[in-house]
């Protein structure tokens, strides 16, 4: 009897291990492997005529907005912020959030939108077509650069909260003619096997011709790493600095926006012990912190920060 029980337990153990190995192999086979540079499709683009170019005589309003795949509203208990949930309770809640996000975008009346965490047929957001919704809403040239594609994300470990299939990225929309848009893969990644179901961070570079010149307004949309030890964010910032400087040396004007997952210089003070005092108090010091962005390179090279801490 004991031998039979042990045999059954052994079979169960081998089965579980086999399924786990098979799952990891499946993730490996279907891992998202973007190229270093990918030319992106520009939808709803305008004609390449003077009236659709950036006019240097006019001011430009830019909105940057991480919409949290329309699922991270104040009612949520997000697992990466110390909670337990990875998705909302139902599709109707996601759609209600998406409608509210749409109202915010419309009311801003911006000329350029830099959006992050836009889902498209992702299980975690109930397969809502968020990119299509945004594209139709703004009705202007728009492009999507994927930074998170995975056949199945097995997290959180509660089966009812697992993110499942994820297709998500960053979106740039502009009322101007777009000459080209390129997805640039950023350096750094989590170790194997964590990287198989993790983000592949990128920058989306969009070039807008400036009226009466051979120069461009270069818009760089980013969503930098979070929940790492800071190493990847430093690598990403260095790569971003290189992009900015290269475009500037070509004679172009450069604007970078997005979710940096770091705190801008005027929103924190670094104390003598190397810790940070934030303008906005953390709910719990044990939670993940968006450490201060080192502004030394930016100041030395005459780049300017534009952020509102009110």
Tab-separated table of C-alpha atoms in Angstrom:
chain	number	residue	atom	x	y	z
A	1	UNK	CA	0.000	0.000	0.000
A	2	UNK	CA	2.792	2.411	0.973
A	3	UNK	CA	4.704	1.581	-2.211
A	4	UNK	CA	1.604	2.281	-4.277
A	5	UNK	CA	1.107	5.661	-2.594
A	6	UNK	CA	4.765	6.545	-3.116
A	7	UNK	CA	4.507	5.527	-6.760
A	8	UNK	CA	1.457	7.744	-7.257
A	9	UNK	CA	3.200	10.667	-5.551
A	10	UNK	CA	6.290	10.133	-7.702
A	11	UNK	CA	4.192	10.089	-10.871
A	12	UNK	CA	2.469	13.303	-9.776
A	13	UNK	CA	5.800	14.968	-9.018
A	14	UNK	CA	7.304	13.943	-12.352
A	15	UNK	CA	4.163	15.166	-14.138
A	16	UNK	CA	4.321	18.562	-12.442
A	17	UNK	CA	8.025	18.964	-13.216
A	18	UNK	CA	7.452	17.875	-16.828
A	19	UNK	CA	4.643	20.398	-17.285
A	20	UNK	CA	6.787	23.158	-15.788
A	21	UNK	CA	9.687	22.317	-18.094
A	22	UNK	CA	7.355	22.155	-21.095
A	23	UNK	CA	5.903	25.547	-20.171
A	24	UNK	CA	9.359	27.146	-19.958
A	25	UNK	CA	10.320	25.578	-23.295
A	26	UNK	CA	7.139	27.015	-24.825
A	27	UNK	CA	7.986	30.479	-23.487
A	28	UNK	CA	11.493	30.097	-24.906
A	29	UNK	CA	10.204	29.149	-28.357
A	30	UNK	CA	7.695	32.004	-28.502
A	31	UNK	CA	9.837	34.629	-26.745
A	32	UNK	CA	9.490	38.104	-28.225
A	33	UNK	CA	12.855	38.911	-29.815
A	34	UNK	CA	12.728	42.380	-31.359
A	35	UNK	CA	15.550	43.631	-33.575
A	36	UNK	CA	17.825	46.441	-32.430
A	37	UNK	CA	15.925	48.740	-34.797
A	38	UNK	CA	12.484	48.216	-36.298
A	39	UNK	CA	10.775	50.555	-38.756
A	40	UNK	CA	7.235	51.110	-37.512
A	41	UNK	CA	3.990	51.460	-39.412
A	42	UNK	CA	2.497	54.953	-39.311
A	43	UNK	CA	-1.271	54.837	-39.480
A	44	UNK	CA	-3.482	57.768	-40.539
A	45	UNK	CA	-0.440	59.660	-41.828
A	46	UNK	CA	-0.893	63.004	-43.556
A	47	UNK	CA	0.386	64.343	-46.853
A	48	UNK	CA	3.946	65.634	-46.910
A	49	UNK	CA	2.932	69.242	-47.545
A	50	UNK	CA	3.828	72.496	-45.802
A	51	UNK	CA	0.543	72.800	-43.904
A	52	UNK	CA	1.203	69.465	-42.186
A	53	UNK	CA	4.756	70.269	-41.100
A	54	UNK	CA	5.773	71.595	-37.694
A	55	UNK	CA	5.620	75.383	-37.828
A	56	UNK	CA	8.405	76.883	-35.676
A	57	UNK	CA	6.307	80.014	-35.186
A	58	UNK	CA	3.668	78.072	-33.265
A	59	UNK	CA	3.737	76.614	-29.773
A	60	UNK	CA	3.256	72.863	-29.277
A	61	UNK	CA	1.323	71.119	-26.517
A	62	UNK	CA	2.495	67.615	-25.615
A	63	UNK	CA	0.756	65.128	-23.351
A	64	UNK	CA	2.522	62.136	-21.805
A	65	UNK	CA	0.312	59.552	-20.110
A	66	UNK	CA	0.866	56.007	-18.849
A	67	UNK	CA	-2.679	54.619	-19.008
A	68	UNK	CA	-1.803	51.416	-17.114
A	69	UNK	CA	-3.602	49.215	-19.699
A	70	UNK	CA	-6.823	50.845	-18.445
A	71	UNK	CA	-6.657	48.568	-15.422
A	72	UNK	CA	-4.762	50.378	-12.673
A	73	UNK	CA	-7.360	52.789	-11.332
A	74	UNK	CA	-7.611	53.789	-7.674
A	75	UNK	CA	-9.841	50.811	-6.866
A	76	UNK	CA	-7.151	48.294	-7.797
A	77	UNK	CA	-4.758	46.403	-5.537
A	78	UNK	CA	-1.905	45.957	-8.018
A	79	UNK	CA	0.469	43.127	-7.204
A	80	UNK	CA	3.625	45.083	-8.082
A	81	UNK	CA	2.630	47.820	-5.639
A	82	UNK	CA	2.308	45.463	-2.703
A	83	UNK	CA	-1.158	44.155	-3.562
A	84	UNK	CA	-2.499	40.903	-4.933
A	85	UNK	CA	-4.191	41.645	-8.259
A	86	UNK	CA	-2.940	41.519	-11.843
A	87	UNK	CA	-6.181	42.403	-13.616
A	88	UNK	CA	-9.541	44.044	-13.025
A	89	UNK	CA	-12.593	42.001	-12.059
A	90	UNK	CA	-14.366	42.299	-15.413
A	91	UNK	CA	-14.218	43.747	-18.914
A	92	UNK	CA	-16.816	46.417	-18.147
A	93	UNK	CA	-14.473	47.960	-15.570
A	94	UNK	CA	-11.639	48.110	-18.105
A	95	UNK	CA	-13.922	49.688	-20.700
A	96	UNK	CA	-15.133	52.263	-18.163
A	97	UNK	CA	-11.528	53.178	-17.394
A	98	UNK	CA	-10.705	53.366	-21.090
A	99	UNK	CA	-13.597	55.743	-21.669
A	100	UNK	CA	-12.386	57.962	-18.824
A	101	UNK	CA	-8.856	57.890	-20.217
A	102	UNK	CA	-10.257	58.859	-23.594
A	103	UNK	CA	-11.987	61.865	-22.035
A	104	UNK	CA	-8.732	63.002	-20.422
A	105	UNK	CA	-6.900	62.685	-23.733
A	106	UNK	CA	-9.604	64.551	-25.644
A	107	UNK	CA	-9.868	67.328	-23.053
A	108	UNK	CA	-6.110	67.918	-23.144
A	109	UNK	CA	-6.342	68.981	-26.794
A	110	UNK	CA	-2.640	68.293	-27.264
A	111	UNK	CA	-0.733	68.405	-30.541
A	112	UNK	CA	1.365	65.361	-29.651
A	113	UNK	CA	0.540	62.397	-27.397
A	114	UNK	CA	3.103	60.075	-25.815
A	115	UNK	CA	1.245	57.134	-24.279
A	116	UNK	CA	2.485	54.040	-22.461
A	117	UNK	CA	1.000	50.656	-21.503
A	118	UNK	CA	-1.464	50.465	-24.369
A	119	UNK	CA	-2.813	46.912	-24.610
A	120	UNK	CA	-4.048	45.122	-27.701
A	121	UNK	CA	-5.836	41.793	-27.312
A	122	UNK	CA	-4.245	41.106	-23.923
A	123	UNK	CA	-5.840	38.709	-21.463
A	124	UNK	CA	-5.075	40.990	-18.504
A	125	UNK	CA	-7.296	43.702	-20.006
A	126	UNK	CA	-9.949	41.293	-21.323
A	127	UNK	CA	-8.803	41.529	-24.953
A	128	UNK	CA	-9.857	45.159	-25.278
A	129	UNK	CA	-8.560	46.844	-28.436
A	130	UNK	CA	-6.970	49.785	-26.687
A	131	UNK	CA	-4.673	50.778	-29.545
A	132	UNK	CA	-7.589	50.876	-31.977
A	133	UNK	CA	-9.611	52.910	-29.492
A	134	UNK	CA	-6.826	55.480	-29.047
A	135	UNK	CA	-6.117	55.631	-32.778
A	136	UNK	CA	-9.748	56.313	-33.638
A	137	UNK	CA	-10.103	58.771	-30.775
A	138	UNK	CA	-7.219	61.086	-31.684
A	139	UNK	CA	-7.706	60.650	-35.457
A	140	UNK	CA	-4.157	61.686	-36.308
A	141	UNK	CA	-0.930	59.987	-37.426
A	142	UNK	CA	-0.168	57.295	-34.863
A	143	UNK	CA	2.343	54.509	-34.351
A	144	UNK	CA	2.756	51.642	-31.877
A	145	UNK	CA	6.017	50.158	-30.650
A	146	UNK	CA	5.564	46.924	-28.711
A	147	UNK	CA	7.586	46.521	-25.531
A	148	UNK	CA	5.721	43.610	-23.955
A	149	UNK	CA	4.659	40.527	-25.876
A	150	UNK	CA	4.305	37.155	-24.236
A	151	UNK	CA	2.203	34.117	-25.029
A	152	UNK	CA	1.400	33.710	-21.321
A	153	UNK	CA	2.604	35.610	-18.253
A	154	UNK	CA	2.213	33.301	-15.222
A	155	UNK	CA	2.021	36.135	-12.712
A	156	UNK	CA	0.648	36.832	-10.133
A	157	UNK	CA	0.721	33.243	-8.989
A	158	UNK	CA	-2.991	33.310	-8.170
A	159	UNK	CA	-4.456	31.587	-11.237
A	160	UNK	CA	-7.469	33.931	-11.206
A	161	UNK	CA	-5.173	36.965	-11.425
A	162	UNK	CA	-2.530	35.798	-13.911
A	163	UNK	CA	-1.920	38.272	-16.710
A	164	UNK	CA	-1.949	35.567	-19.376
A	165	UNK	CA	-1.354	36.637	-22.979
A	166	UNK	CA	0.107	40.147	-23.183
A	167	UNK	CA	0.507	42.447	-26.187
A	168	UNK	CA	1.337	45.952	-25.050
A	169	UNK	CA	3.401	48.926	-26.095
A	170	UNK	CA	3.988	52.652	-26.315
A	171	UNK	CA	2.066	54.884	-28.691
A	172	UNK	CA	3.028	58.179	-30.294
A	173	UNK	CA	0.339	60.269	-31.973
A	174	UNK	CA	0.869	63.664	-33.585
A	175	UNK	CA	-1.192	66.099	-35.620
A	176	UNK	CA	1.790	66.602	-37.939
A	177	UNK	CA	3.073	64.642	-40.909
A	178	UNK	CA	5.438	61.906	-39.714
A	179	UNK	CA	8.390	61.177	-41.978
A	180	UNK	CA	9.388	57.999	-40.148
A	181	UNK	CA	9.073	56.173	-36.852
A	182	UNK	CA	11.547	53.643	-35.474
A	183	UNK	CA	11.503	51.295	-32.515
A	184	UNK	CA	14.915	51.195	-30.785
A	185	UNK	CA	15.600	48.272	-28.460
A	186	UNK	CA	17.097	49.478	-25.178
A	187	UNK	CA	19.974	47.627	-23.462
A	188	UNK	CA	19.626	45.412	-20.414
A	189	UNK	CA	17.295	42.559	-19.550
A	190	UNK	CA	16.307	40.319	-16.689
A	191	UNK	CA	18.163	37.030	-16.380
A	192	UNK	CA	16.817	33.795	-17.864
A	193	UNK	CA	14.148	32.525	-17.361
A	194	UNK	CA	12.556	35.731	-15.966
A	195	UNK	CA	13.201	37.557	-19.224
A	196	UNK	CA	10.990	35.089	-21.144
A	197	UNK	CA	7.819	36.598	-19.666
A	198	UNK	CA	9.101	40.117	-19.120
A	199	UNK	CA	9.177	43.415	-20.958
A	200	UNK	CA	11.585	44.255	-23.763
A	201	UNK	CA	12.006	47.962	-23.117
A	202	UNK	CA	12.311	50.298	-26.087
A	203	UNK	CA	12.252	53.864	-27.327
A	204	UNK	CA	10.110	55.004	-30.242
A	205	UNK	CA	11.753	57.763	-32.276
A	206	UNK	CA	9.426	59.804	-34.483
A	207	UNK	CA	10.732	62.438	-36.921
A	208	UNK	CA	8.581	65.412	-37.865
A	209	UNK	CA	9.808	67.788	-40.612
A	210	UNK	CA	10.044	71.454	-39.596
A	211	UNK	CA	8.565	73.947	-42.041
A	212	UNK	CA	11.076	75.945	-44.072
A	213	UNK	CA	14.109	73.953	-42.913
A	214	UNK	CA	15.833	70.639	-43.488
A	215	UNK	CA	15.653	69.930	-39.755
A	216	UNK	CA	13.339	67.682	-37.767
A	217	UNK	CA	11.515	67.807	-34.495
A	218	UNK	CA	12.521	64.432	-33.068
A	219	UNK	CA	10.079	63.001	-30.543
A	220	UNK	CA	11.342	60.135	-28.372
A	221	UNK	CA	8.748	58.134	-26.437
A	222	UNK	CA	10.056	55.889	-23.646
A	223	UNK	CA	8.913	53.617	-20.847
A	224	UNK	CA	11.956	52.703	-18.792
A	225	UNK	CA	12.400	49.749	-16.461
A	226	UNK	CA	10.908	49.333	-13.022
A	227	UNK	CA	11.215	46.781	-10.227
A	228	UNK	CA	14.886	46.104	-10.976
A	229	UNK	CA	17.840	47.105	-8.808
A	230	UNK	CA	18.372	50.210	-10.925
A	231	UNK	CA	21.059	48.729	-13.168
A	232	UNK	CA	18.840	48.464	-16.242
A	233	UNK	CA	17.458	51.972	-15.824
A	234	UNK	CA	20.985	53.375	-15.750
A	235	UNK	CA	21.845	51.464	-18.962
A	236	UNK	CA	18.647	52.708	-20.573
A	237	UNK	CA	19.314	56.324	-19.601
A	238	UNK	CA	22.812	56.124	-21.082
A	239	UNK	CA	21.388	54.744	-24.343
A	240	UNK	CA	18.759	57.476	-24.333
A	241	UNK	CA	21.397	60.147	-23.816
A	242	UNK	CA	23.307	58.797	-26.804
A	243	UNK	CA	20.184	58.983	-28.991
A	244	UNK	CA	19.453	62.535	-27.869
A	245	UNK	CA	22.978	63.754	-28.486
A	246	UNK	CA	23.211	62.068	-31.897
A	247	UNK	CA	20.011	63.731	-33.084
A	248	UNK	CA	21.080	67.091	-31.668
A	249	UNK	CA	24.427	66.894	-33.466
A	250	UNK	CA	22.513	66.348	-36.713
A	251	UNK	CA	20.917	69.741	-36.142
A	252	UNK	CA	17.542	68.448	-35.002
A	253	UNK	CA	15.364	69.537	-32.104
A	254	UNK	CA	14.745	66.762	-29.583
A	255	UNK	CA	11.972	66.200	-27.052
A	256	UNK	CA	11.874	63.101	-24.836
A	257	UNK	CA	8.778	62.112	-22.909
A	258	UNK	CA	7.236	59.080	-21.300
A	259	UNK	CA	7.367	57.050	-18.122
A	260	UNK	CA	10.915	57.142	-16.769
A	261	UNK	CA	10.175	55.196	-13.572
A	262	UNK	CA	12.531	57.668	-11.935
A	263	UNK	CA	11.895	60.858	-9.989
A	264	UNK	CA	12.842	64.100	-11.728
A	265	UNK	CA	15.348	66.409	-9.970
A	266	UNK	CA	12.894	69.000	-8.645
A	267	UNK	CA	10.725	66.325	-7.001
A	268	UNK	CA	13.300	64.855	-4.607
A	269	UNK	CA	16.280	65.709	-2.411
A	270	UNK	CA	19.195	63.341	-1.977
A	271	UNK	CA	20.257	63.142	1.665
A	272	UNK	CA	23.798	62.698	2.973
A	273	UNK	CA	23.302	58.977	3.529
A	274	UNK	CA	22.372	58.476	-0.146
A	275	UNK	CA	18.663	57.994	0.485
A	276	UNK	CA	15.974	60.190	-1.032
A	277	UNK	CA	13.449	62.567	0.438
A	278	UNK	CA	10.558	62.759	-2.007
A	279	UNK	CA	8.245	65.693	-2.580
A	280	UNK	CA	5.357	63.243	-2.385
A	281	UNK	CA	5.405	60.926	0.615
A	282	UNK	CA	5.521	57.192	-0.076
A	283	UNK	CA	2.574	55.173	1.193
A	284	UNK	CA	4.982	52.548	2.471
A	285	UNK	CA	8.806	52.930	2.482
A	286	UNK	CA	9.141	49.185	1.871
A	287	UNK	CA	7.468	49.492	-1.547
A	288	UNK	CA	9.420	49.893	-4.763
A	289	UNK	CA	10.780	53.420	-5.200
A	290	UNK	CA	11.387	55.431	-8.350
A	291	UNK	CA	14.887	56.612	-7.437
A	292	UNK	CA	16.119	60.067	-8.368
A	293	UNK	CA	17.139	60.707	-11.957
A	294	UNK	CA	20.773	61.819	-12.113
A	295	UNK	CA	20.656	65.150	-13.944
A	296	UNK	CA	24.429	65.738	-14.207
A	297	UNK	CA	24.767	64.781	-17.893
A	298	UNK	CA	21.644	66.686	-18.874
A	299	UNK	CA	22.765	69.875	-17.115
A	300	UNK	CA	26.311	69.668	-18.487
A	301	UNK	CA	24.977	69.313	-22.030
A	302	UNK	CA	22.352	72.076	-21.692
A	303	UNK	CA	19.265	69.872	-21.835
A	304	UNK	CA	16.198	71.155	-20.032
A	305	UNK	CA	13.644	69.344	-17.882
A	306	UNK	CA	9.961	70.141	-18.230
A	307	UNK	CA	7.857	68.620	-15.482
A	308	UNK	CA	5.077	69.826	-13.228
A	309	UNK	CA	5.200	68.737	-9.583
A	310	UNK	CA	1.978	70.445	-8.492
